[in-house]
């Protein structure tokens, strides 16, 4: 995994739950600050788990002890936080159904003694063992949090701090999945010899724009197809909604190699065998997807014209991402704002539109001079009239007026395409705009001419045109 350029963004993407205690939040941040590009879950030279032991073990235990109410505490018993990657749960929660007095079935949780092997199986790579245990513990954390919630889904009185700590641990474990060793020593077997490229990576984005990487898109497609495959096996018209939910939960437990006790299992042996075939098939597909690029999207494949056109903006794009994340200072006098409640793609598109706006030249080193439109904006903020601006800059009033109009058009073009359609990954624009783009294409207009005609940015129009061509 090429973490060097991605580490800063990765660490800013994960944060502790705002409900957790100040001590836990401080320990969480200390763990993050101790991670480096060389850290991995199995490294002895740059280890992760000693960080957790030093910064979080005691404060996590105090969080548990501080809550005196009744909850599923036994699900986290017997193992320290820093040991969870090495040891599976002693007990684990299995979703089941409970029959009420009126005959309706309701969702329940059965806590049973774990029959999981306590030691790493011979031949299993260490990283696979750790990731498997983290996934098992995550299931217990989910049910422990559920036991702290009232009927309305709100934490019980005084349980907010503990809920925050448990959610923060889940977030930390999700972060750790990105810190796999670059090489894994294992048996010379296709099913065992798997490196960091072939495991789920979370959503990764193109280094040059807002779009998801080729690998992330493919893994998402596989996830959708796998859910459809599970649904085809579990589909039944005779079961209640609660019972169907339980069957889904139990199917996902089978995916992590957990055996279901017959007393609570709502999945038949034949269904379990069929689910095994489904999981096995998609596991191979995920391993194949591991060969796809995680650094670039399909539009910015290395060697393509779009890749070479945008490569010189890479440093500026990454820097402005840091600006929008609050960890750097902007080089621009006029800054585009992400839309309200923006997701990561919309934040990244704002950064892309900013550095491709042409407000000033993107210099190979910091310290580029601001452009005319930015100077006009700064003077406008100072209250200068157009005559005063023209006199100070030594240009005509018409040039000032033209610069102001150009700046307004630029900002409006960004706002018109700043929301992202989650299904396509491109700008979400009205159907009428898309019709205008199709009409302009039939007339043979260039992307730049179309962008000017419909009032959108060139990058936005380029993405929409490519989407239309792919269909």
CSV table of C-alpha atoms in Angstrom, one decimal:
chain,number,residue,atom,x,y,z
A,1,UNK,CA,0.0,0.0,0.0
A,2,UNK,CA,1.4,3.4,-1.0
A,3,UNK,CA,0.7,5.1,2.3
A,4,UNK,CA,3.2,8.1,2.1
A,5,UNK,CA,0.8,10.4,0.3
A,6,UNK,CA,-2.3,9.0,1.9
A,7,UNK,CA,-1.4,8.8,5.6
A,8,UNK,CA,-2.2,12.4,6.5
A,9,UNK,CA,-5.6,12.2,4.8
A,10,UNK,CA,-6.2,8.7,6.4
A,11,UNK,CA,-5.5,9.9,9.9
A,12,UNK,CA,-7.8,12.9,9.5
A,13,UNK,CA,-10.6,10.7,8.3
A,14,UNK,CA,-10.8,8.8,11.6
A,15,UNK,CA,-11.7,10.4,14.9
A,16,UNK,CA,-12.9,9.5,18.3
A,17,UNK,CA,-16.6,9.7,19.1
A,18,UNK,CA,-17.5,13.2,20.5
A,19,UNK,CA,-19.3,11.5,23.4
A,20,UNK,CA,-16.2,9.8,24.8
A,21,UNK,CA,-14.3,11.1,27.9
A,22,UNK,CA,-11.5,13.6,27.6
A,23,UNK,CA,-9.0,11.0,28.8
A,24,UNK,CA,-10.1,8.5,26.1
A,25,UNK,CA,-10.1,11.2,23.4
A,26,UNK,CA,-6.5,12.1,24.5
A,27,UNK,CA,-5.4,8.5,24.3
A,28,UNK,CA,-7.1,8.0,20.9
A,29,UNK,CA,-5.2,11.0,19.5
A,30,UNK,CA,-1.9,9.8,21.0
A,31,UNK,CA,-2.3,6.5,19.2
A,32,UNK,CA,-2.9,8.3,15.9
A,33,UNK,CA,0.1,10.5,16.4
A,34,UNK,CA,2.3,7.5,17.0
A,35,UNK,CA,1.4,5.9,13.7
A,36,UNK,CA,3.8,6.3,10.7
A,37,UNK,CA,4.1,5.2,7.1
A,38,UNK,CA,6.1,2.2,8.4
A,39,UNK,CA,3.6,1.1,11.0
A,40,UNK,CA,1.7,-2.2,10.5
A,41,UNK,CA,-0.3,-4.6,12.6
A,42,UNK,CA,2.5,-7.2,12.5
A,43,UNK,CA,5.6,-5.0,12.6
A,44,UNK,CA,8.0,-5.5,15.5
A,45,UNK,CA,10.1,-2.4,14.6
A,46,UNK,CA,7.1,-0.1,14.1
A,47,UNK,CA,4.4,-1.8,16.2
A,48,UNK,CA,0.8,-0.6,16.8
A,49,UNK,CA,-0.5,-2.7,19.7
A,50,UNK,CA,2.1,-1.4,22.2
A,51,UNK,CA,0.7,2.1,21.4
A,52,UNK,CA,-2.8,0.9,22.3
A,53,UNK,CA,-1.6,-0.8,25.5
A,54,UNK,CA,0.2,2.4,26.6
A,55,UNK,CA,-2.4,4.9,25.7
A,56,UNK,CA,-5.8,3.2,25.8
A,57,UNK,CA,-5.9,0.0,27.9
A,58,UNK,CA,-6.3,1.7,31.3
A,59,UNK,CA,-8.6,4.5,30.2
A,60,UNK,CA,-10.8,2.0,28.3
A,61,UNK,CA,-11.0,-0.1,31.5
A,62,UNK,CA,-12.0,3.0,33.5
A,63,UNK,CA,-14.7,3.8,31.0
A,64,UNK,CA,-16.2,0.4,31.5
A,65,UNK,CA,-15.9,0.6,35.3
A,66,UNK,CA,-17.5,4.0,35.4
A,67,UNK,CA,-20.9,2.9,34.1
A,68,UNK,CA,-22.9,1.1,36.8
A,69,UNK,CA,-26.0,0.3,34.8
A,70,UNK,CA,-27.0,-3.1,33.4
A,71,UNK,CA,-25.5,-3.9,29.9
A,72,UNK,CA,-23.8,-6.7,28.0
A,73,UNK,CA,-20.5,-6.2,29.7
A,74,UNK,CA,-19.6,-9.9,29.5
A,75,UNK,CA,-19.1,-9.6,25.7
A,76,UNK,CA,-15.9,-7.6,26.3
A,77,UNK,CA,-14.6,-9.6,29.3
A,78,UNK,CA,-11.4,-11.5,29.7
A,79,UNK,CA,-9.2,-9.7,27.1
A,80,UNK,CA,-7.5,-6.3,27.2
A,81,UNK,CA,-8.1,-3.9,24.4
A,82,UNK,CA,-4.5,-4.3,23.1
A,83,UNK,CA,-4.8,-8.1,23.1
A,84,UNK,CA,-8.0,-8.3,21.0
A,85,UNK,CA,-6.1,-8.9,17.7
A,86,UNK,CA,-4.4,-11.9,19.2
A,87,UNK,CA,-7.3,-13.5,21.1
A,88,UNK,CA,-10.9,-14.1,20.0
A,89,UNK,CA,-13.8,-13.3,22.3
A,90,UNK,CA,-14.5,-15.7,25.1
A,91,UNK,CA,-18.2,-15.1,24.7
A,92,UNK,CA,-20.0,-13.9,21.6
A,93,UNK,CA,-23.5,-12.6,20.8
A,94,UNK,CA,-25.6,-14.3,18.3
A,95,UNK,CA,-28.8,-12.7,17.0
A,96,UNK,CA,-31.9,-14.8,17.5
A,97,UNK,CA,-35.7,-14.4,17.7
A,98,UNK,CA,-37.8,-14.4,20.8
A,99,UNK,CA,-41.5,-15.2,20.8
A,100,UNK,CA,-43.6,-12.6,22.7
A,101,UNK,CA,-46.8,-13.4,24.6
A,102,UNK,CA,-49.0,-12.2,21.7
A,103,UNK,CA,-47.2,-14.6,19.3
A,104,UNK,CA,-45.1,-12.0,17.5
A,105,UNK,CA,-41.4,-12.7,17.2
A,106,UNK,CA,-38.9,-10.0,18.2
A,107,UNK,CA,-35.2,-9.5,17.7
A,108,UNK,CA,-33.1,-10.8,20.6
A,109,UNK,CA,-29.5,-11.6,21.3
A,110,UNK,CA,-28.2,-14.9,22.7
A,111,UNK,CA,-24.8,-14.8,24.5
A,112,UNK,CA,-23.1,-18.1,24.3
A,113,UNK,CA,-19.6,-19.5,25.1
A,114,UNK,CA,-17.3,-19.1,22.1
A,115,UNK,CA,-16.1,-22.2,20.4
A,116,UNK,CA,-13.5,-20.3,18.5
A,117,UNK,CA,-9.9,-21.6,18.5
A,118,UNK,CA,-7.8,-19.5,21.0
A,119,UNK,CA,-4.6,-19.9,19.1
A,120,UNK,CA,-3.6,-19.0,15.5
A,121,UNK,CA,-4.2,-22.1,13.2
A,122,UNK,CA,-1.0,-23.5,11.7
A,123,UNK,CA,-0.3,-22.0,8.3
A,124,UNK,CA,-2.5,-19.0,8.7
A,125,UNK,CA,-0.7,-15.7,8.1
A,126,UNK,CA,-0.4,-13.6,11.2
A,127,UNK,CA,-2.2,-10.6,9.6
A,128,UNK,CA,-5.1,-12.8,8.6
A,129,UNK,CA,-5.4,-14.0,12.2
A,130,UNK,CA,-5.4,-10.4,13.6
A,131,UNK,CA,-8.0,-9.1,11.1
A,132,UNK,CA,-10.3,-12.1,11.7
A,133,UNK,CA,-10.2,-11.4,15.4
A,134,UNK,CA,-10.8,-7.7,15.0
A,135,UNK,CA,-13.9,-8.5,12.9
A,136,UNK,CA,-15.1,-10.9,15.6
A,137,UNK,CA,-14.6,-8.4,18.3
A,138,UNK,CA,-16.4,-5.7,16.2
A,139,UNK,CA,-19.5,-7.9,16.3
A,140,UNK,CA,-19.4,-8.0,20.1
A,141,UNK,CA,-18.9,-4.3,20.3
A,142,UNK,CA,-22.0,-3.7,18.1
A,143,UNK,CA,-24.2,-5.8,20.4
A,144,UNK,CA,-22.6,-4.3,23.5
A,145,UNK,CA,-23.5,-0.8,22.2
A,146,UNK,CA,-27.0,-2.0,21.4
A,147,UNK,CA,-27.5,-3.1,25.0
A,148,UNK,CA,-26.8,0.5,26.1
A,149,UNK,CA,-29.6,1.9,24.0
A,150,UNK,CA,-33.2,2.5,25.0
A,151,UNK,CA,-36.2,1.5,22.9
A,152,UNK,CA,-35.9,4.8,20.9
A,153,UNK,CA,-32.3,4.1,20.0
A,154,UNK,CA,-31.0,6.8,22.4
A,155,UNK,CA,-28.3,5.8,25.0
A,156,UNK,CA,-29.6,5.1,28.5
A,157,UNK,CA,-29.0,7.7,31.2
A,158,UNK,CA,-25.2,8.1,31.9
A,159,UNK,CA,-24.4,5.6,29.1
A,160,UNK,CA,-23.3,8.2,26.6
A,161,UNK,CA,-19.6,8.3,27.6
A,162,UNK,CA,-19.4,4.5,27.4
A,163,UNK,CA,-21.2,4.4,24.1
A,164,UNK,CA,-18.7,7.0,22.8
A,165,UNK,CA,-15.7,4.8,24.0
A,166,UNK,CA,-17.1,1.7,22.3
A,167,UNK,CA,-17.8,3.5,19.0
A,168,UNK,CA,-14.3,5.0,19.2
A,169,UNK,CA,-12.8,1.5,19.5
A,170,UNK,CA,-14.7,0.3,16.5
A,171,UNK,CA,-13.5,3.4,14.6
A,172,UNK,CA,-9.9,2.6,15.7
A,173,UNK,CA,-10.2,-1.0,14.5
A,174,UNK,CA,-11.5,0.2,11.1
A,175,UNK,CA,-8.4,2.4,10.9
A,176,UNK,CA,-6.0,-0.4,11.7
A,177,UNK,CA,-7.3,-2.4,8.8
A,178,UNK,CA,-5.4,0.0,6.6
A,179,UNK,CA,-2.1,-0.9,8.3
A,180,UNK,CA,-1.3,-4.2,6.8
A,181,UNK,CA,2.2,-5.4,6.1
A,182,UNK,CA,3.4,-4.8,2.5
A,183,UNK,CA,4.5,-8.5,2.3
A,184,UNK,CA,3.0,-11.5,4.0
A,185,UNK,CA,4.9,-14.6,4.7
A,186,UNK,CA,2.6,-17.5,4.1
A,187,UNK,CA,2.3,-20.9,2.4
A,188,UNK,CA,2.7,-21.0,-1.3
A,189,UNK,CA,-1.0,-21.3,-1.9
A,190,UNK,CA,-3.2,-18.9,-3.8
A,191,UNK,CA,-5.8,-18.9,-1.1
A,192,UNK,CA,-3.2,-18.2,1.7
A,193,UNK,CA,-0.6,-16.0,0.0
A,194,UNK,CA,-2.5,-12.7,0.2
A,195,UNK,CA,-1.0,-9.3,0.7
A,196,UNK,CA,-2.5,-5.9,1.5
A,197,UNK,CA,-3.7,-5.4,-2.1
A,198,UNK,CA,-6.3,-8.2,-1.9
A,199,UNK,CA,-8.0,-7.4,1.4
A,200,UNK,CA,-10.8,-4.8,1.8
A,201,UNK,CA,-9.3,-1.4,1.9
A,202,UNK,CA,-12.3,0.9,2.6
A,203,UNK,CA,-13.0,3.6,0.1
A,204,UNK,CA,-9.9,5.0,-1.6
A,205,UNK,CA,-9.9,7.9,-4.0
A,206,UNK,CA,-8.0,8.9,-7.1
A,207,UNK,CA,-4.9,11.0,-6.3
A,208,UNK,CA,-5.9,13.5,-9.0
A,209,UNK,CA,-9.6,14.1,-8.5
A,210,UNK,CA,-12.7,13.3,-6.4
A,211,UNK,CA,-13.6,10.0,-7.9
A,212,UNK,CA,-13.1,6.6,-6.3
A,213,UNK,CA,-10.2,4.4,-7.3
A,214,UNK,CA,-10.7,1.6,-9.9
A,215,UNK,CA,-10.3,-0.9,-7.1
A,216,UNK,CA,-12.7,0.7,-4.7
A,217,UNK,CA,-15.4,0.9,-7.4
A,218,UNK,CA,-14.9,-2.8,-8.3
A,219,UNK,CA,-15.0,-3.9,-4.6
A,220,UNK,CA,-18.2,-2.0,-4.2
A,221,UNK,CA,-19.7,-3.8,-7.2
A,222,UNK,CA,-18.6,-7.1,-5.6
A,223,UNK,CA,-20.3,-6.1,-2.3
A,224,UNK,CA,-23.6,-5.4,-4.0
A,225,UNK,CA,-23.4,-8.7,-6.0
A,226,UNK,CA,-22.6,-10.6,-2.8
A,227,UNK,CA,-25.6,-9.1,-0.9
A,228,UNK,CA,-27.8,-10.1,-3.8
A,229,UNK,CA,-26.3,-13.7,-3.7
A,230,UNK,CA,-27.0,-13.9,0.1
A,231,UNK,CA,-30.5,-12.6,-0.5
A,232,UNK,CA,-31.2,-15.3,-3.1
A,233,UNK,CA,-30.2,-18.0,-0.6
A,234,UNK,CA,-32.1,-16.5,2.4
A,235,UNK,CA,-35.2,-15.4,0.6
A,236,UNK,CA,-38.3,-16.7,2.2
A,237,UNK,CA,-41.9,-15.5,2.2
A,238,UNK,CA,-42.9,-17.3,5.4
A,239,UNK,CA,-40.7,-15.6,7.9
A,240,UNK,CA,-41.2,-12.3,9.8
A,241,UNK,CA,-39.1,-9.3,9.3
A,242,UNK,CA,-37.3,-9.8,12.6
A,243,UNK,CA,-36.5,-13.4,11.7
A,244,UNK,CA,-35.1,-12.3,8.3
A,245,UNK,CA,-32.9,-9.8,10.0
A,246,UNK,CA,-31.6,-12.5,12.3
A,247,UNK,CA,-30.9,-14.8,9.3
A,248,UNK,CA,-28.9,-12.0,7.7
A,249,UNK,CA,-26.9,-11.4,10.9
A,250,UNK,CA,-26.2,-15.1,11.2
A,251,UNK,CA,-25.1,-15.3,7.5
A,252,UNK,CA,-22.6,-12.6,8.1
A,253,UNK,CA,-21.2,-14.5,11.1
A,254,UNK,CA,-20.8,-17.6,8.9
A,255,UNK,CA,-18.7,-15.3,6.6
A,256,UNK,CA,-16.2,-14.8,9.5
A,257,UNK,CA,-15.9,-18.5,10.1
A,258,UNK,CA,-18.1,-18.5,13.2
A,259,UNK,CA,-20.2,-21.7,13.8
A,260,UNK,CA,-23.8,-21.2,14.8
A,261,UNK,CA,-25.1,-23.3,17.8
A,262,UNK,CA,-28.1,-25.4,16.6
A,263,UNK,CA,-30.2,-23.9,19.5
A,264,UNK,CA,-30.2,-20.4,17.9
A,265,UNK,CA,-29.5,-21.1,14.3
A,266,UNK,CA,-32.2,-20.0,11.8
A,267,UNK,CA,-30.1,-21.1,8.8
A,268,UNK,CA,-30.4,-24.7,7.7
A,269,UNK,CA,-27.3,-26.8,7.0
A,270,UNK,CA,-28.1,-26.7,3.2
A,271,UNK,CA,-28.4,-23.0,3.3
A,272,UNK,CA,-25.1,-22.7,5.2
A,273,UNK,CA,-23.4,-24.9,2.5
A,274,UNK,CA,-24.8,-22.7,-0.3
A,275,UNK,CA,-23.7,-19.5,1.6
A,276,UNK,CA,-20.2,-21.0,1.8
A,277,UNK,CA,-20.1,-21.3,-2.0
A,278,UNK,CA,-21.3,-17.7,-2.3
A,279,UNK,CA,-18.7,-16.3,0.1
A,280,UNK,CA,-16.0,-18.4,-1.5
A,281,UNK,CA,-16.8,-17.2,-5.0
A,282,UNK,CA,-16.8,-13.5,-4.1
A,283,UNK,CA,-13.7,-14.0,-2.0
A,284,UNK,CA,-11.8,-15.0,-5.2
A,285,UNK,CA,-13.3,-12.0,-7.0
A,286,UNK,CA,-12.0,-9.7,-4.3
A,287,UNK,CA,-8.6,-11.2,-4.6
A,288,UNK,CA,-8.6,-10.6,-8.3
A,289,UNK,CA,-9.7,-7.0,-7.7
A,290,UNK,CA,-6.6,-6.6,-5.6
A,291,UNK,CA,-4.6,-6.2,-8.8
A,292,UNK,CA,-6.5,-3.1,-9.9
A,293,UNK,CA,-5.2,0.4,-9.2
A,294,UNK,CA,-6.0,2.0,-5.8
A,295,UNK,CA,-4.3,5.2,-6.7
A,296,UNK,CA,-6.3,6.4,-9.8
A,297,UNK,CA,-9.8,6.3,-11.2
A,298,UNK,CA,-10.8,5.0,-14.6
A,299,UNK,CA,-10.5,8.5,-16.1
A,300,UNK,CA,-7.0,9.1,-14.7
A,301,UNK,CA,-5.4,5.8,-15.7
A,302,UNK,CA,-1.6,6.4,-16.0
A,303,UNK,CA,-0.6,7.1,-19.6
A,304,UNK,CA,-4.0,8.6,-20.5
A,305,UNK,CA,-4.3,12.2,-21.8
A,306,UNK,CA,-6.4,13.2,-18.8
A,307,UNK,CA,-3.7,11.7,-16.4
A,308,UNK,CA,-1.0,13.8,-18.0
A,309,UNK,CA,-3.2,16.9,-18.1
A,310,UNK,CA,-4.0,16.8,-14.4
A,311,UNK,CA,-0.7,15.4,-13.1
A,312,UNK,CA,0.9,18.9,-12.7
A,313,UNK,CA,-2.0,19.9,-10.4
A,314,UNK,CA,-1.4,16.9,-8.0
A,315,UNK,CA,0.6,18.7,-5.4
A,316,UNK,CA,-1.8,21.7,-5.3
A,317,UNK,CA,-4.8,19.4,-5.2
A,318,UNK,CA,-3.5,17.4,-2.2
A,319,UNK,CA,-2.5,20.7,-0.5
A,320,UNK,CA,-5.9,22.2,-0.9
A,321,UNK,CA,-7.5,19.0,0.4
A,322,UNK,CA,-5.5,19.6,3.6
A,323,UNK,CA,-6.9,23.2,3.6
A,324,UNK,CA,-10.4,22.0,3.5
A,325,UNK,CA,-9.6,19.5,6.3
A,326,UNK,CA,-8.4,22.4,8.4
A,327,UNK,CA,-4.8,21.4,8.6
A,328,UNK,CA,-3.2,23.9,6.1
A,329,UNK,CA,-3.5,27.5,4.9
A,330,UNK,CA,-5.0,28.2,1.5
A,331,UNK,CA,-2.9,29.7,-1.4
A,332,UNK,CA,-6.1,31.3,-2.8
A,333,UNK,CA,-7.7,34.6,-2.0
A,334,UNK,CA,-11.1,33.4,-3.2
A,335,UNK,CA,-12.0,30.0,-1.8
A,336,UNK,CA,-14.8,27.8,-2.9
A,337,UNK,CA,-16.9,26.3,-0.1
A,338,UNK,CA,-18.1,22.7,0.0
A,339,UNK,CA,-21.8,22.2,0.0
A,340,UNK,CA,-23.7,21.7,3.2
A,341,UNK,CA,-23.2,18.3,4.9
A,342,UNK,CA,-20.6,17.5,2.3
A,343,UNK,CA,-19.3,13.9,2.0
A,344,UNK,CA,-15.7,13.2,1.2
A,345,UNK,CA,-16.3,13.1,-2.6
A,346,UNK,CA,-17.9,16.6,-2.5
A,347,UNK,CA,-15.0,17.9,-0.4
A,348,UNK,CA,-12.5,16.5,-2.9
A,349,UNK,CA,-14.5,17.9,-5.9
A,350,UNK,CA,-14.3,21.4,-4.2
A,351,UNK,CA,-10.5,21.1,-4.0
A,352,UNK,CA,-10.4,19.9,-7.6
A,353,UNK,CA,-12.5,22.8,-8.8
A,354,UNK,CA,-10.4,25.2,-6.8
A,355,UNK,CA,-7.0,24.3,-8.2
A,356,UNK,CA,-8.4,24.0,-11.7
A,357,UNK,CA,-10.2,27.3,-11.5
A,358,UNK,CA,-7.4,29.3,-13.2
A,359,UNK,CA,-7.6,32.0,-10.5
A,360,UNK,CA,-3.8,32.0,-10.6
A,361,UNK,CA,-1.0,29.9,-12.0
A,362,UNK,CA,-0.3,26.7,-10.2
A,363,UNK,CA,3.5,27.0,-9.5
A,364,UNK,CA,5.7,24.0,-8.9
A,365,UNK,CA,6.7,25.6,-5.6
A,366,UNK,CA,4.7,27.6,-3.0
A,367,UNK,CA,4.4,31.4,-3.2
A,368,UNK,CA,2.5,31.9,-6.6
A,369,UNK,CA,1.3,35.4,-7.1
A,370,UNK,CA,-2.5,35.8,-6.9
A,371,UNK,CA,-4.3,36.6,-10.1
A,372,UNK,CA,-6.3,39.6,-11.3
A,373,UNK,CA,-9.7,38.3,-10.2
A,374,UNK,CA,-8.4,37.6,-6.7
A,375,UNK,CA,-6.9,41.1,-6.4
A,376,UNK,CA,-10.2,42.6,-7.5
A,377,UNK,CA,-12.0,40.5,-4.9
A,378,UNK,CA,-9.7,41.5,-2.1
A,379,UNK,CA,-10.1,45.2,-3.0
A,380,UNK,CA,-13.9,44.8,-3.2
A,381,UNK,CA,-13.8,43.3,0.3
A,382,UNK,CA,-11.8,46.4,1.4
A,383,UNK,CA,-14.6,48.6,0.0
A,384,UNK,CA,-12.8,50.1,-3.0
A,385,UNK,CA,-14.8,51.3,-6.0
A,386,UNK,CA,-14.1,50.1,-9.5
A,387,UNK,CA,-12.4,53.5,-10.2
A,388,UNK,CA,-10.2,53.0,-7.2
A,389,UNK,CA,-9.3,49.5,-8.2
A,390,UNK,CA,-8.5,50.6,-11.8
A,391,UNK,CA,-6.3,53.4,-10.5
A,392,UNK,CA,-4.4,51.1,-8.0
A,393,UNK,CA,-3.8,48.4,-10.6
A,394,UNK,CA,-3.2,50.7,-13.5
A,395,UNK,CA,-5.8,49.1,-15.8
A,396,UNK,CA,-9.2,50.3,-17.2
A,397,UNK,CA,-12.5,50.1,-15.4
A,398,UNK,CA,-13.8,47.8,-18.2
A,399,UNK,CA,-11.0,45.3,-17.2
A,400,UNK,CA,-12.1,45.5,-13.6
A,401,UNK,CA,-15.8,44.9,-14.5
A,402,UNK,CA,-14.8,42.0,-16.8
A,403,UNK,CA,-12.7,40.4,-14.0
A,404,UNK,CA,-15.6,40.7,-11.5
A,405,UNK,CA,-18.1,39.2,-13.9
A,406,UNK,CA,-15.7,36.3,-14.7
A,407,UNK,CA,-15.2,35.7,-11.0
A,408,UNK,CA,-19.0,35.6,-10.4
A,409,UNK,CA,-19.4,33.1,-13.3
A,410,UNK,CA,-16.6,30.9,-11.9
A,411,UNK,CA,-18.1,30.8,-8.4
A,412,UNK,CA,-21.6,30.1,-9.9
A,413,UNK,CA,-20.2,27.3,-12.1
A,414,UNK,CA,-18.7,25.6,-9.0
A,415,UNK,CA,-22.0,25.9,-7.0
A,416,UNK,CA,-24.0,24.5,-9.9
A,417,UNK,CA,-22.0,21.3,-9.9
A,418,UNK,CA,-20.8,20.9,-6.3
A,419,UNK,CA,-23.2,18.1,-5.3
A,420,UNK,CA,-22.2,14.6,-6.3
A,421,UNK,CA,-24.6,11.9,-7.4
A,422,UNK,CA,-23.8,8.9,-5.1
A,423,UNK,CA,-24.8,6.4,-7.8
A,424,UNK,CA,-22.6,7.8,-10.6
A,425,UNK,CA,-19.8,9.6,-8.8
A,426,UNK,CA,-20.3,12.6,-11.1
A,427,UNK,CA,-22.0,16.0,-10.5
A,428,UNK,CA,-25.7,16.0,-9.8
A,429,UNK,CA,-27.3,18.4,-12.2
A,430,UNK,CA,-30.8,18.8,-13.5
A,431,UNK,CA,-32.0,16.6,-16.5
A,432,UNK,CA,-32.4,19.8,-18.5
A,433,UNK,CA,-28.6,20.6,-18.2
A,434,UNK,CA,-27.8,17.0,-19.3
A,435,UNK,CA,-30.0,17.5,-22.3
A,436,UNK,CA,-28.2,20.7,-23.2
A,437,UNK,CA,-24.9,18.9,-22.9
A,438,UNK,CA,-26.1,16.1,-25.2
A,439,UNK,CA,-27.3,18.7,-27.7
A,440,UNK,CA,-24.0,20.5,-27.6
A,441,UNK,CA,-22.1,17.3,-28.2
A,442,UNK,CA,-24.3,16.6,-31.3
A,443,UNK,CA,-23.3,20.1,-32.5
A,444,UNK,CA,-19.6,19.2,-32.1
A,445,UNK,CA,-18.8,21.6,-29.4
A,446,UNK,CA,-15.7,21.1,-27.2
A,447,UNK,CA,-15.9,20.4,-23.5
A,448,UNK,CA,-14.7,24.0,-22.8
A,449,UNK,CA,-17.3,25.5,-25.0
A,450,UNK,CA,-20.0,23.3,-23.5
A,451,UNK,CA,-19.0,24.3,-20.0
A,452,UNK,CA,-19.3,28.0,-20.9
A,453,UNK,CA,-22.7,27.4,-22.5
A,454,UNK,CA,-24.3,25.5,-19.7
A,455,UNK,CA,-22.6,27.3,-16.8
A,456,UNK,CA,-20.6,24.5,-15.3
A,457,UNK,CA,-16.9,23.9,-14.7
A,458,UNK,CA,-14.8,22.1,-17.4
A,459,UNK,CA,-13.9,19.2,-15.0
A,460,UNK,CA,-17.6,18.8,-14.2
A,461,UNK,CA,-18.7,18.7,-17.8
A,462,UNK,CA,-15.8,16.4,-18.8
A,463,UNK,CA,-17.0,13.8,-16.2
A,464,UNK,CA,-20.6,14.1,-17.3
A,465,UNK,CA,-19.6,13.6,-21.0
A,466,UNK,CA,-17.5,10.6,-20.2
A,467,UNK,CA,-20.5,9.1,-18.2
A,468,UNK,CA,-22.8,9.7,-21.2
A,469,UNK,CA,-20.3,8.0,-23.5
A,470,UNK,CA,-20.0,5.0,-21.2
A,471,UNK,CA,-23.7,4.4,-21.5
